[in-house]
Amino acid sequence: MHTKKKVANYKILFSGPVGAGKTSAIRSLCGDKLLTTEEEASDMTRHRKKTTTVALDYGTLRISDSEVVHLYGTPGQERFDFMWEILRENGLGLILMISNGRPSPLADLRFFLDAFKEFIAKTALVVGVTHLDEKPAPDIAAYRNELKAAGHGAIPVLEVDARAKQDISILVQALLYQVDPNIPA
Ligand SMILES: Nc1nc2c(ncn2[C@@H]2O[C@H](COP(=O)(O)OP(=O)(O)O)[C@@H](O)[C@H]2O)c(=O)[nH]1
Ligand SMILES: [Mg+2]
């Protein structure tokens, strides 16, 4: 008989505005194992997408024999309070997805930095900018300046396509590396 290896569980939160690629990112990493709940969009967002995520996305990713990362996508709306509870234990950090396709992406960045400021003070943060293929401005340097101005000059900000597994893997690795350079990814 072989003994069952003890598995360490970590949690990562994906947040950001509607359409930024949170669901796509978790799907890229977890494939069919993604659990998601989509509902009819509110009036506010109906013009952008037919449906928008109002409930949690969830998926798991095995990063080694003994380590599993649980990925959670927040709703696009402004109800983040319950996420704290989820991340209280073994929360590794926050991946902020910002869509360059929205009208004021740098304002979106500021909004989410503020919404999560207590969380960010305690844990790791990386920023992934999506839809740069559709709209090149503002560029990554502008995001970097914005982060610097907000006191987050050391935070990694990467251009990603949420549909590309490789891109999202790099984002996750950047987060894991901040937490512990020895965690395999
Ligand atoms: N062109 C382009 N489309 C993207 C990119 N990232 C995500 N998408 C698409 O953008 C749409 C919204 O993504 P979704 O994951 O639903 O966003 P969510 O609201 O944050 O969960 C989907 O149709 C994705 O396929 C990107 O970098 N470029
Ligand atoms: Mg979604």
mmCIF file of C-alpha atoms and ligand atoms in Angstrom:
data_model
loop_
_atom_site.group_PDB
_atom_site.id
_atom_site.type_symbol
_atom_site.label_atom_id
_atom_site.label_comp_id
_atom_site.label_asym_id
_atom_site.label_seq_id
_atom_site.Cartn_x
_atom_site.Cartn_y
_atom_site.Cartn_z
ATOM 1 C CA MET A 1 0.000 0.000 0.000
ATOM 2 C CA HIS A 2 1.250 3.470 -0.781
ATOM 3 C CA THR A 3 0.589 6.441 1.437
ATOM 4 C CA LYS A 4 -1.262 9.349 -0.060
ATOM 5 C CA LYS A 5 0.905 12.414 -0.535
ATOM 6 C CA LYS A 6 -0.294 15.486 1.308
ATOM 7 C CA VAL A 7 -1.479 18.143 -1.132
ATOM 8 C CA ALA A 8 -0.903 21.842 -0.458
ATOM 9 C CA ASN A 9 -3.718 24.078 -1.633
ATOM 10 C CA TYR A 10 -3.277 27.679 -2.742
ATOM 11 C CA LYS A 11 -5.779 30.213 -3.987
ATOM 12 C CA ILE A 12 -5.499 32.932 -6.611
ATOM 13 C CA LEU A 13 -8.100 35.571 -7.326
ATOM 14 C CA PHE A 14 -8.763 36.995 -10.800
ATOM 15 C CA SER A 15 -10.527 40.333 -10.834
ATOM 16 C CA GLY A 16 -11.103 43.232 -13.206
ATOM 17 C CA PRO A 17 -13.905 44.827 -15.210
ATOM 18 C CA VAL A 18 -16.453 43.066 -17.395
ATOM 19 C CA GLY A 19 -14.920 41.760 -20.586
ATOM 20 C CA ALA A 20 -11.342 41.857 -19.297
ATOM 21 C CA GLY A 21 -10.912 38.101 -19.727
ATOM 22 C CA LYS A 22 -11.310 36.662 -16.225
ATOM 23 C CA THR A 23 -13.454 33.741 -17.339
ATOM 24 C CA SER A 24 -11.288 33.158 -20.415
ATOM 25 C CA ALA A 25 -8.125 33.163 -18.305
ATOM 26 C CA ILE A 26 -9.406 30.522 -15.907
ATOM 27 C CA ARG A 27 -10.743 28.504 -18.837
ATOM 28 C CA SER A 28 -7.330 28.740 -20.560
ATOM 29 C CA LEU A 29 -5.699 27.168 -17.517
ATOM 30 C CA CYS A 30 -8.372 24.695 -16.482
ATOM 31 C CA GLY A 31 -10.096 23.841 -19.738
ATOM 32 C CA ASP A 32 -13.346 21.947 -19.363
ATOM 33 C CA LYS A 33 -12.937 21.804 -15.616
ATOM 34 C CA LEU A 34 -13.975 25.443 -15.357
ATOM 35 C CA LEU A 35 -17.104 25.990 -13.330
ATOM 36 C CA THR A 36 -18.905 29.189 -14.099
ATOM 37 C CA THR A 37 -22.283 30.789 -13.722
ATOM 38 C CA GLU A 38 -23.383 33.235 -16.369
ATOM 39 C CA GLU A 39 -26.556 35.247 -16.128
ATOM 40 C CA GLU A 40 -28.281 37.849 -18.241
ATOM 41 C CA ALA A 41 -26.306 41.086 -17.999
ATOM 42 C CA SER A 42 -27.580 44.058 -16.082
ATOM 43 C CA ASP A 43 -28.781 47.112 -18.042
ATOM 44 C CA MET A 44 -25.474 48.769 -17.324
ATOM 45 C CA THR A 45 -23.457 46.190 -19.197
ATOM 46 C CA ARG A 46 -25.967 44.798 -21.702
ATOM 47 C CA HIS A 47 -24.594 46.858 -24.581
ATOM 48 C CA ARG A 48 -21.156 45.346 -24.165
ATOM 49 C CA LYS A 49 -21.891 41.634 -23.965
ATOM 50 C CA LYS A 50 -24.976 39.470 -24.121
ATOM 51 C CA THR A 51 -24.125 37.761 -20.874
ATOM 52 C CA THR A 52 -21.769 38.768 -18.147
ATOM 53 C CA THR A 53 -20.443 36.890 -15.169
ATOM 54 C CA VAL A 54 -22.452 37.649 -12.078
ATOM 55 C CA ALA A 55 -21.246 34.710 -10.039
ATOM 56 C CA LEU A 56 -17.918 33.148 -9.342
ATOM 57 C CA ASP A 57 -15.706 31.372 -11.865
ATOM 58 C CA TYR A 58 -13.746 28.532 -10.375
ATOM 59 C CA GLY A 59 -11.114 26.118 -11.592
ATOM 60 C CA THR A 60 -8.132 24.200 -10.291
ATOM 61 C CA LEU A 61 -4.603 23.891 -11.566
ATOM 62 C CA ARG A 62 -2.089 21.315 -10.425
ATOM 63 C CA ILE A 63 1.346 22.947 -10.351
ATOM 64 C CA SER A 64 3.260 19.985 -8.959
ATOM 65 C CA ASP A 65 2.717 16.529 -7.466
ATOM 66 C CA SER A 66 1.812 18.045 -4.170
ATOM 67 C CA GLU A 67 0.490 21.500 -4.999
ATOM 68 C CA VAL A 68 -2.887 22.587 -6.320
ATOM 69 C CA VAL A 69 -3.876 26.157 -7.096
ATOM 70 C CA HIS A 70 -7.551 27.086 -6.875
ATOM 71 C CA LEU A 71 -8.481 29.900 -9.244
ATOM 72 C CA TYR A 72 -11.417 32.192 -8.548
ATOM 73 C CA GLY A 73 -12.829 34.840 -10.886
ATOM 74 C CA THR A 74 -14.764 37.651 -9.274
ATOM 75 C CA PRO A 75 -18.032 38.957 -10.619
ATOM 76 C CA GLY A 76 -17.636 41.991 -12.869
ATOM 77 C CA GLN A 77 -19.765 44.047 -10.538
ATOM 78 C CA GLU A 78 -18.656 45.609 -7.328
ATOM 79 C CA ARG A 79 -19.391 42.911 -4.799
ATOM 80 C CA PHE A 80 -15.969 41.778 -3.643
ATOM 81 C CA ASP A 81 -16.567 41.458 0.069
ATOM 82 C CA PHE A 82 -17.218 37.729 0.032
ATOM 83 C CA MET A 83 -13.933 37.105 -1.776
ATOM 84 C CA TRP A 84 -12.068 38.002 1.379
ATOM 85 C CA GLU A 85 -13.529 35.032 3.125
ATOM 86 C CA ILE A 86 -12.402 32.689 0.360
ATOM 87 C CA LEU A 87 -8.866 34.021 0.331
ATOM 88 C CA ARG A 88 -8.361 34.334 4.060
ATOM 89 C CA GLU A 89 -6.673 30.958 4.097
ATOM 90 C CA ASN A 90 -3.869 30.148 1.637
ATOM 91 C CA GLY A 91 -4.631 33.128 -0.586
ATOM 92 C CA LEU A 92 -1.568 33.726 -2.775
ATOM 93 C CA GLY A 93 -2.625 36.942 -4.377
ATOM 94 C CA LEU A 94 -4.546 38.858 -6.977
ATOM 95 C CA ILE A 95 -4.318 38.837 -10.762
ATOM 96 C CA LEU A 96 -5.882 42.020 -12.021
ATOM 97 C CA MET A 97 -7.145 41.742 -15.590
ATOM 98 C CA ILE A 98 -7.619 45.099 -17.333
ATOM 99 C CA SER A 99 -9.155 45.381 -20.801
ATOM 100 C CA ASN A 100 -7.557 47.949 -23.067
ATOM 101 C CA GLY A 101 -10.749 47.818 -25.103
ATOM 102 C CA ARG A 102 -12.757 49.670 -22.481
ATOM 103 C CA PRO A 103 -13.182 53.474 -22.610
ATOM 104 C CA SER A 104 -10.860 54.345 -19.684
ATOM 105 C CA PRO A 105 -8.618 51.407 -18.859
ATOM 106 C CA LEU A 106 -6.266 53.405 -16.633
ATOM 107 C CA ALA A 107 -9.263 54.576 -14.603
ATOM 108 C CA ASP A 108 -10.322 50.913 -14.363
ATOM 109 C CA LEU A 109 -6.860 50.090 -13.041
ATOM 110 C CA ARG A 110 -7.119 52.817 -10.403
ATOM 111 C CA PHE A 111 -10.595 51.650 -9.428
ATOM 112 C CA PHE A 112 -9.507 48.059 -8.841
ATOM 113 C CA LEU A 113 -6.280 49.022 -7.055
ATOM 114 C CA ASP A 114 -8.456 51.013 -4.684
ATOM 115 C CA ALA A 115 -11.164 48.347 -4.318
ATOM 116 C CA PHE A 116 -8.551 45.764 -3.324
ATOM 117 C CA LYS A 117 -6.106 48.020 -1.509
ATOM 118 C CA GLU A 118 -6.289 46.233 1.840
ATOM 119 C CA PHE A 119 -5.907 42.890 0.140
ATOM 120 C CA ILE A 120 -3.006 44.113 -2.026
ATOM 121 C CA ALA A 121 -1.215 45.438 1.063
ATOM 122 C CA LYS A 122 -1.136 41.903 2.439
ATOM 123 C CA THR A 123 -0.560 39.807 -0.648
ATOM 124 C CA ALA A 124 0.939 39.658 -4.131
ATOM 125 C CA LEU A 125 -0.391 41.440 -7.200
ATOM 126 C CA VAL A 126 0.191 41.182 -10.932
ATOM 127 C CA VAL A 127 -1.602 43.041 -13.716
ATOM 128 C CA GLY A 128 -2.524 41.511 -17.077
ATOM 129 C CA VAL A 129 -3.619 43.858 -19.843
ATOM 130 C CA THR A 130 -5.896 42.273 -22.466
ATOM 131 C CA HIS A 131 -7.354 43.436 -25.804
ATOM 132 C CA LEU A 132 -4.135 45.259 -26.678
ATOM 133 C CA ASP A 133 -4.368 43.472 -30.016
ATOM 134 C CA GLU A 134 -7.575 45.405 -30.691
ATOM 135 C CA LYS A 135 -6.562 48.739 -29.198
ATOM 136 C CA PRO A 136 -2.863 49.521 -28.689
ATOM 137 C CA ALA A 137 -3.288 52.657 -26.537
ATOM 138 C CA PRO A 138 -2.628 53.169 -23.693
ATOM 139 C CA ASP A 139 0.509 51.060 -23.936
ATOM 140 C CA ILE A 140 2.171 48.960 -21.228
ATOM 141 C CA ALA A 141 4.481 51.849 -20.319
ATOM 142 C CA ALA A 142 1.416 53.958 -19.474
ATOM 143 C CA TYR A 143 0.177 51.194 -17.143
ATOM 144 C CA ARG A 144 3.595 51.030 -15.534
ATOM 145 C CA ASN A 145 3.527 54.778 -14.903
ATOM 146 C CA GLU A 146 0.036 54.540 -13.454
ATOM 147 C CA LEU A 147 1.116 51.758 -11.076
ATOM 148 C CA LYS A 148 4.182 53.753 -10.084
ATOM 149 C CA ALA A 149 2.036 56.805 -9.334
ATOM 150 C CA ALA A 150 -0.154 54.597 -7.127
ATOM 151 C CA GLY A 151 2.888 53.369 -5.191
ATOM 152 C CA HIS A 152 3.073 49.993 -6.960
ATOM 153 C CA GLY A 153 6.205 50.557 -9.033
ATOM 154 C CA ALA A 154 7.437 46.995 -8.486
ATOM 155 C CA ILE A 155 4.255 45.270 -9.660
ATOM 156 C CA PRO A 156 4.609 43.215 -12.863
ATOM 157 C CA VAL A 157 2.329 44.368 -15.686
ATOM 158 C CA LEU A 158 2.161 42.126 -18.744
ATOM 159 C CA GLU A 159 0.402 42.183 -22.073
ATOM 160 C CA VAL A 160 -1.711 39.025 -22.264
ATOM 161 C CA ASP A 161 -4.419 37.458 -24.354
ATOM 162 C CA ALA A 162 -6.749 35.782 -21.866
ATOM 163 C CA ARG A 163 -7.539 33.087 -24.446
ATOM 164 C CA ALA A 164 -3.885 32.014 -24.652
ATOM 165 C CA LYS A 165 -2.852 29.458 -22.047
ATOM 166 C CA GLN A 166 0.812 30.385 -22.350
ATOM 167 C CA ASP A 167 0.084 34.048 -21.596
ATOM 168 C CA ILE A 168 -1.970 33.269 -18.520
ATOM 169 C CA SER A 169 0.583 30.735 -17.296
ATOM 170 C CA ILE A 170 3.232 33.449 -17.366
ATOM 171 C CA LEU A 171 0.929 35.732 -15.386
ATOM 172 C CA VAL A 172 0.387 33.039 -12.751
ATOM 173 C CA GLN A 173 4.123 32.340 -12.618
ATOM 174 C CA ALA A 174 4.829 36.045 -12.069
ATOM 175 C CA LEU A 175 2.451 35.956 -9.108
ATOM 176 C CA LEU A 176 3.856 32.731 -7.670
ATOM 177 C CA TYR A 177 7.377 34.060 -8.021
ATOM 178 C CA GLN A 178 6.523 37.095 -5.899
ATOM 179 C CA VAL A 179 5.111 34.921 -3.168
ATOM 180 C CA ASP A 180 7.905 32.385 -3.132
ATOM 181 C CA PRO A 181 10.640 32.100 -5.763
ATOM 182 C CA ASN A 182 10.823 28.377 -4.919
ATOM 183 C CA ILE A 183 7.246 27.435 -5.812
ATOM 184 C CA PRO A 184 7.370 25.522 -9.102
ATOM 185 C CA ALA A 185 5.094 26.778 -11.870
HETATM 186 N N1 LIG B 1 -9.213 40.243 -28.941
HETATM 187 C C1 LIG B 1 -9.100 39.800 -27.706
HETATM 188 N N2 LIG B 1 -10.141 39.204 -27.113
HETATM 189 C C2 LIG B 1 -10.000 38.763 -25.852
HETATM 190 C C3 LIG B 1 -8.790 38.905 -25.139
HETATM 191 N N3 LIG B 1 -8.967 38.398 -23.900
HETATM 192 C C4 LIG B 1 -10.233 37.950 -23.842
HETATM 193 N N4 LIG B 1 -10.862 38.159 -25.024
HETATM 194 C C5 LIG B 1 -12.280 37.933 -25.348
HETATM 195 O O1 LIG B 1 -13.011 38.917 -24.654
HETATM 196 C C6 LIG B 1 -14.314 38.463 -24.301
HETATM 197 C C7 LIG B 1 -14.587 38.650 -22.820
HETATM 198 O O2 LIG B 1 -13.824 37.730 -22.072
HETATM 199 P P1 LIG B 1 -14.354 37.067 -20.721
HETATM 200 O O3 LIG B 1 -13.362 36.060 -20.322
HETATM 201 O O4 LIG B 1 -15.766 36.658 -20.856
HETATM 202 O O5 LIG B 1 -14.289 38.355 -19.741
HETATM 203 P P2 LIG B 1 -14.789 38.490 -18.226
HETATM 204 O O6 LIG B 1 -16.043 39.309 -18.283
HETATM 205 O O7 LIG B 1 -13.682 39.251 -17.536
HETATM 206 O O8 LIG B 1 -14.985 37.123 -17.663
HETATM 207 C C8 LIG B 1 -14.369 37.012 -24.742
HETATM 208 O O9 LIG B 1 -15.037 36.959 -25.996
HETATM 209 C C9 LIG B 1 -12.893 36.619 -24.888
HETATM 210 O O10 LIG B 1 -12.707 35.602 -25.839
HETATM 211 C C10 LIG B 1 -7.682 39.558 -25.784
HETATM 212 O O11 LIG B 1 -6.584 39.758 -25.248
HETATM 213 N N5 LIG B 1 -7.901 39.972 -27.072
HETATM 214 MG MG MG B 2 -16.616 36.293 -16.857
#
